[in-house]
Amino acid sequence: MKFSMIFEAQMANPTAEHEAQVLRDSVEQAVLADRMGFDTVWAVEHHGLKWYAHMSAPEIFLTWVAARTERIRIGHGVVCMPFNFNHPVRAAERAAMLDVLSGGRVNLGAGRGATAVETSMCGVDPARTYQEVEESLRLIARAWQDPEGEFSYHGELLDIDPHHLLPRPVQRPHPPLFMACTRKDTLKLAAEYGIGALVLGFAGVEEIAELRRIYDAAITARTGERFVSTVVNDHFAALCPTIVLDDREQARQIGARGQRFFAQAIKHYYGAGPVPDEAVDPAVDEVARIREAAEEHVAYLHEAKIPVKSGSTAIFNTEHAYGNAEDAIAYVERLQAAGADEILCLIQMGTVPQEACMETIRQWGEKVIPHFRNTPSRQTKQP
C-alpha cells in the first residue's frame, strides 16, 4: 500500500501575506514528507475559490517541490482538463518536462474543475467538461506513447494533424494516468478508461468499501473499447483526513476544526452555504461543533428548499485518522481492508497550524507508515 499527501493550499484569513506563508509552508511539508517515507505528493488545481484552495498553478508548486526533494513522486491530483483551463497539448508538455527534470516521478491526474466560479472565470462550457476530459486523456496518452514524440489526433472536439510533442517523458510508455472521482459515474468512467481513481471518503470506511466495489465491478464489466491508453492503471487511492499527535484529544480537536472549515468551504462553492466560519477558539469542543454544523447544514438546505440527499452531511463526519499513531494505524487498517491501494493523507486544512501539520507528517513517517511497510500484506501472509 502507498502513502501520500494531497495539498489544497487552503486557508482561513486568506490575506495575501497569509496566502504566501501557507504556500511556503506546504512546500516545507512536502519536503518533510519526502524524508519521512511518503510515496507521493499530490496537488489539486482550483481557480478563484478563496476559502477552499489557492493551488491555482500546481505545475509550479510541484516543480518547486520536485527540485527540493529526492525520491517522492510528484502527482497532479489533478489538472483541470477542459480546454479553456488547460489545452491538452500544453498539459502534456508541462507534465513531460517535469517528468524529465524530476527523474521520472510524475503522476498525471485529470479532472473537470466544475464549480460555477471556475468555469465562469475561464469560459468553460459545463456541458462539455466530460467530453473534453476524455479527449484530453486520449490525446495525451497517444502523444506520449510514440517514442519519436509524433502524434496526430482526430476526435469530435479536436483535430490535430501530425506534430511533435516535446519533450518526451522519461517514464515509458508514459507517466501513470488518474482521474478525480467525486461521483459514482466518474468512478465508473475511470475504470472504463483504464486509469487510476482518486476518491474522496469523508463518509468513512463504509463509503470507501462501496466505492471500491463500484470500481471493481466496472473493471470486471469493461470491454477495453474505452481505454485511453495501451497501459492500464487500476489503482484506487482513498482520501484520509488526519492529524496525529501524542496528545490524542488535542489531535481530535485540531482535526475536527480543520475539517469543519474544509466542509464549510466545500459547501460554499459546491453546494449552498455561507462563507466558512474562520474563528478558532481553543475553548470550543470542535468534535461536538462539527456535528452541530452538519445539523445546521441540513436546516439550511431545508430553508433554501434544496432536497437533502443521502450523504449530504458526509463531509462533517469526523471518524478518521485523528488521534495518536495507534488510532491512525487502526483507521488505515480499516481503509486497507476496504480496498484502498493508496492512502491520500489530507493534513493541510484551513485552520490547522503548521506545527500540527509537521508533527503529523513526522508521526506518520516514524510510526504509521513503518507499521505497514513491516507487515506482510494479506495476500502474502501464510495461512
XYZ file of C-alpha atoms in Angstrom:
383
model
C 0.000 0.000 0.000
C 1.139 3.529 -0.839
C 1.038 6.603 1.407
C 0.665 10.096 0.029
C -0.249 13.682 0.889
C -2.593 15.947 -1.001
C -2.413 19.750 -0.945
C -5.195 22.275 -1.470
C -3.296 25.285 -0.065
C -6.437 26.010 1.905
C -6.577 28.793 4.459
C -8.723 30.786 6.791
C -7.902 34.509 6.802
C -6.929 34.458 3.109
C -4.903 37.664 3.026
C -2.053 37.976 0.532
C 0.503 37.681 3.343
C -1.089 34.561 4.826
C -1.507 33.075 1.362
C 2.238 33.378 0.697
C 3.029 31.793 4.059
C 0.670 28.855 3.519
C 2.201 28.119 0.109
C 5.709 28.172 1.586
C 4.534 26.030 4.500
C 3.063 23.499 2.061
C 6.432 23.160 0.351
C 8.103 22.514 3.716
C 5.515 19.860 4.485
C 6.194 18.168 1.150
C 9.961 18.210 1.764
C 9.432 16.579 5.173
C 7.095 14.000 3.612
C 9.924 13.019 1.248
C 12.250 12.427 4.200
C 9.565 10.577 6.172
C 8.938 7.931 3.516
C 5.700 9.098 1.892
C 5.316 7.838 -1.663
C 3.660 10.764 -3.454
C 2.853 14.446 -3.079
C -0.372 15.355 -4.873
C -1.581 18.899 -5.624
C -5.051 19.959 -6.741
C -5.897 22.638 -9.300
C -8.572 25.186 -8.474
C -9.248 28.763 -9.543
C -10.808 31.605 -7.598
C -12.011 29.535 -4.606
C -10.855 31.939 -1.913
C -11.832 29.828 1.111
C -11.223 26.430 -0.462
C -7.969 26.247 -2.447
C -5.229 28.628 -3.522
C -3.455 25.957 -5.603
C -4.101 27.652 -8.950
C -0.759 26.747 -10.584
C 0.105 23.254 -9.323
C 2.658 22.769 -12.094
C 4.761 25.494 -10.453
C 4.236 24.188 -6.924
C 5.089 20.619 -7.924
C 8.169 21.713 -9.868
C 9.415 23.596 -6.813
C 8.736 20.510 -4.659
C 10.492 18.220 -7.150
C 13.598 20.421 -7.015
C 13.612 20.283 -3.210
C 13.081 16.504 -2.896
C 14.857 13.328 -3.927
C 12.558 10.342 -4.223
C 8.905 11.195 -3.581
C 6.594 11.015 -6.602
C 5.063 14.219 -7.947
C 1.321 13.968 -8.540
C -1.102 16.225 -10.380
C -4.261 15.474 -8.453
C -5.495 16.868 -10.770
C -5.010 19.025 -13.866
C -8.307 20.647 -14.894
C -8.564 19.231 -18.410
C -11.378 21.216 -20.077
C -9.646 23.062 -22.891
C -10.182 26.596 -21.584
C -8.414 25.640 -18.359
C -5.546 23.747 -19.999
C -5.206 22.748 -23.628
C -4.184 19.059 -23.586
C -1.027 19.711 -25.620
C 0.155 22.234 -23.013
C -0.781 19.905 -20.147
C 1.214 17.112 -21.776
C 4.233 19.329 -22.469
C 4.384 20.655 -18.918
C 3.977 17.234 -17.317
C 6.578 15.683 -19.603
C 9.048 18.451 -18.812
C 8.524 17.863 -15.100
C 8.894 14.119 -15.596
C 12.272 14.653 -17.247
C 13.564 17.106 -14.645
C 12.295 15.047 -11.691
C 13.866 11.847 -12.974
C 10.600 10.122 -13.885
C 8.499 10.845 -10.812
C 5.294 12.311 -12.294
C 1.711 11.040 -11.969
C -0.894 12.856 -14.076
C -4.499 13.051 -12.949
C -7.382 14.644 -14.854
C -10.435 16.463 -13.564
C -13.283 18.735 -14.669
C -12.865 21.761 -12.374
C -16.604 22.040 -12.466
C -17.567 24.686 -9.900
C -19.538 27.592 -11.327
C -16.896 30.013 -10.034
C -14.150 28.280 -12.014
C -15.993 27.557 -15.237
C -17.337 31.114 -15.454
C -13.897 32.587 -14.746
C -12.205 30.640 -17.525
C -15.034 30.449 -20.044
C -15.537 26.701 -19.729
C -18.789 25.201 -21.020
C -20.010 22.918 -18.179
C -21.907 20.768 -20.665
C -18.672 19.821 -22.452
C -16.425 19.052 -19.481
C -16.803 15.262 -19.510
C -16.151 15.057 -23.257
C -13.195 17.445 -23.093
C -11.580 15.499 -20.221
C -11.898 12.251 -22.161
C -10.430 13.712 -25.361
C -7.574 15.253 -23.373
C -6.686 11.909 -21.816
C -6.746 10.186 -25.204
C -4.632 12.852 -26.874
C -2.042 12.931 -24.075
C -1.677 9.150 -23.911
C -1.339 8.919 -27.693
C 1.227 11.716 -27.902
C 3.322 10.272 -25.068
C 3.383 6.701 -26.355
C 5.159 7.490 -29.631
C 8.933 7.242 -28.913
C 9.545 9.937 -31.519
C 7.022 12.242 -29.877
C 4.997 12.486 -33.083
C 1.237 12.240 -32.902
C -1.971 13.209 -34.617
C -5.444 13.304 -33.152
C -8.820 13.454 -34.863
C -11.697 13.449 -32.398
C -15.094 15.042 -32.081
C -13.680 18.197 -30.487
C -10.018 18.287 -31.510
C -8.459 17.861 -34.926
C -4.639 17.913 -34.912
C -2.500 16.859 -37.885
C 0.924 15.258 -37.229
C 3.112 17.239 -34.847
C 5.923 16.527 -32.416
C 5.115 16.840 -28.726
C 8.311 17.693 -26.876
C 9.926 16.879 -24.560
C 9.108 13.212 -24.224
C 8.552 11.870 -20.702
C 11.190 9.695 -19.043
C 8.664 7.098 -17.883
C 7.797 4.654 -20.608
C 5.399 4.348 -22.247
C 4.151 7.323 -20.199
C 3.550 8.560 -16.624
C 0.630 6.856 -14.829
C -2.789 8.374 -15.528
C -5.510 9.021 -12.936
C -8.842 10.781 -12.633
C -10.587 12.597 -9.782
C -13.694 10.597 -8.897
C -16.024 12.623 -6.703
C -19.112 10.853 -8.078
C -20.002 7.245 -8.818
C -20.361 7.910 -12.543
C -16.815 9.300 -12.780
C -15.528 6.281 -10.842
C -17.075 4.015 -13.462
C -15.558 6.162 -16.210
C -12.087 5.837 -14.679
C -12.441 2.051 -14.720
C -13.660 2.086 -18.323
C -10.784 4.370 -19.322
C -8.315 2.016 -17.607
C -6.879 4.696 -15.323
C -6.462 5.147 -11.580
C -9.171 6.586 -9.323
C -8.619 9.358 -6.776
C -11.647 9.260 -4.480
C -12.989 11.205 -1.518
C -14.204 9.327 1.527
C -15.450 11.751 4.141
C -18.383 9.480 4.949
C -15.936 6.892 6.267
C -14.676 3.396 5.619
C -18.046 2.022 4.548
C -18.217 4.557 1.719
C -14.688 3.675 0.610
C -15.634 -0.013 0.522
C -18.727 0.769 -1.548
C -16.716 2.892 -3.997
C -14.140 0.118 -4.324
C -16.924 -2.349 -5.173
C -18.257 0.009 -7.844
C -14.761 0.454 -9.312
C -14.074 -3.299 -9.326
C -17.475 -4.067 -10.870
C -16.803 -1.568 -13.659
C -13.367 -3.114 -14.217
C -14.937 -6.567 -14.499
C -17.637 -5.355 -16.900
C -15.470 -3.271 -19.217
C -14.605 -4.441 -22.715
C -11.487 -2.320 -23.245
C -13.119 -0.293 -26.015
C -12.929 2.913 -23.950
C -9.321 2.534 -22.780
C -7.481 5.830 -23.258
C -4.079 4.132 -23.408
C -2.467 0.779 -24.087
C -1.347 0.884 -20.431
C -3.954 0.027 -17.787
C -3.651 1.504 -14.290
C -6.266 0.002 -11.940
C -5.153 1.920 -8.864
C -7.589 3.051 -6.158
C -6.474 5.915 -3.902
C -8.689 6.991 -0.989
C -8.708 10.237 0.981
C -7.785 10.066 4.670
C -8.180 13.256 6.742
C -5.637 13.001 9.549
C -3.991 14.817 12.430
C -1.684 12.693 14.600
C -0.116 13.951 17.822
C 0.991 12.381 21.086
C -1.989 14.130 22.700
C -4.925 12.208 21.243
C -7.615 14.667 22.300
C -5.700 17.678 21.001
C -5.295 15.949 17.640
C -9.029 15.190 17.502
C -9.907 18.794 18.262
C -7.465 20.262 15.705
C -8.610 17.767 13.081
C -12.305 18.399 13.702
C -11.782 22.167 13.499
C -9.824 21.870 10.267
C -12.366 19.542 8.751
C -15.261 21.808 9.764
C -13.637 24.655 7.855
C -12.907 22.326 4.920
C -16.515 21.072 4.878
C -17.979 24.556 5.013
C -15.700 25.652 2.168
C -16.871 22.722 0.035
C -20.494 23.544 0.754
C -19.922 27.223 -0.031
C -18.541 26.538 -3.518
C -20.030 23.167 -4.479
C -23.462 23.365 -2.887
C -25.292 26.013 -0.970
C -23.834 27.543 2.136
C -22.426 30.692 3.689
C -18.774 31.730 3.842
C -16.890 29.368 6.192
C -16.508 30.229 9.852
C -12.859 31.253 10.309
C -12.757 31.605 14.100
C -10.577 29.243 16.121
C -11.496 29.064 19.817
C -9.495 26.604 21.954
C -12.328 26.559 24.477
C -14.816 25.132 21.955
C -15.399 21.377 21.694
C -14.789 21.075 17.963
C -15.919 17.450 17.742
C -19.325 18.495 19.076
C -19.295 21.666 16.963
C -18.799 19.827 13.688
C -21.834 17.662 14.485
C -23.826 20.832 15.078
C -22.527 22.211 11.770
C -23.901 19.153 9.996
C -27.319 19.749 11.544
C -27.148 23.433 10.614
C -26.341 22.474 7.033
C -29.396 20.221 6.792
C -31.545 23.013 8.230
C -30.113 25.468 5.693
C -30.908 23.138 2.788
C -34.482 22.761 4.016
C -34.835 26.538 4.372
C -33.471 27.043 0.853
C -35.850 24.339 -0.404
C -32.951 22.224 -1.598
C -33.561 18.463 -1.203
C -31.454 16.813 1.475
C -29.812 13.876 -0.230
C -28.382 10.813 1.438
C -24.817 11.582 2.428
C -25.292 15.344 2.331
C -23.565 15.616 5.712
C -20.793 13.129 4.906
C -18.041 15.748 4.917
C -18.904 16.591 8.531
C -18.116 13.029 9.689
C -15.001 13.001 11.926
C -14.399 9.248 12.143
C -10.993 9.500 10.511
C -7.321 9.218 11.473
C -7.458 11.833 14.220
C -5.668 10.956 17.449
C -2.368 9.282 18.229
C -0.346 6.963 15.980
C -2.211 3.892 17.209
C -5.522 5.494 16.232
C -4.166 6.273 12.752
C -2.861 2.731 12.290
C -6.237 1.281 13.256
C -8.059 3.532 10.804
C -5.659 2.802 7.947
C -6.065 -0.925 8.573
C -9.793 -0.429 8.001
C -9.132 1.513 4.785
C -6.800 -1.232 3.638
C -9.488 -3.848 4.294
C -11.948 -1.666 2.354
C -9.699 -1.919 -0.711
C -7.543 1.218 -0.724
C -4.313 0.826 -2.697
C -3.120 4.261 -1.606
C -3.885 6.491 1.360
C -4.226 10.183 0.437
C -3.476 11.983 3.688
C -5.337 15.279 3.975
C -3.395 17.169 6.650
C -3.207 20.742 5.360
C -6.691 22.092 6.131
C -7.621 25.746 6.524
C -7.300 26.163 10.298
C -4.615 23.562 11.074
C -1.421 25.241 12.333
C 1.879 24.467 10.616
C 3.371 22.829 13.701
C 0.480 20.334 13.842
C 0.916 19.543 10.126
C 4.645 18.946 10.532
C 4.212 16.814 13.647
C 1.533 14.742 11.908
C 3.890 14.070 8.999
C 6.633 13.015 11.444
C 4.294 10.688 13.325
C 3.154 9.041 10.095
C 6.748 8.685 8.912
C 8.107 7.332 12.197
C 5.183 5.186 13.383
C 2.296 4.726 10.959
C 3.967 4.031 7.609
C 6.614 1.668 9.087
C 3.828 -0.403 10.645
C 2.528 -1.237 7.158
C 5.918 -1.438 5.473
C 6.995 -4.055 8.004
C 3.743 -6.027 7.956
C 3.132 -8.526 5.130
C 0.009 -7.851 3.131
C -2.931 -10.189 3.418
C -2.023 -11.712 0.088
C 1.474 -12.718 1.252
C 0.658 -13.899 4.781
C 0.985 -17.608 5.372
C -2.248 -19.479 6.249
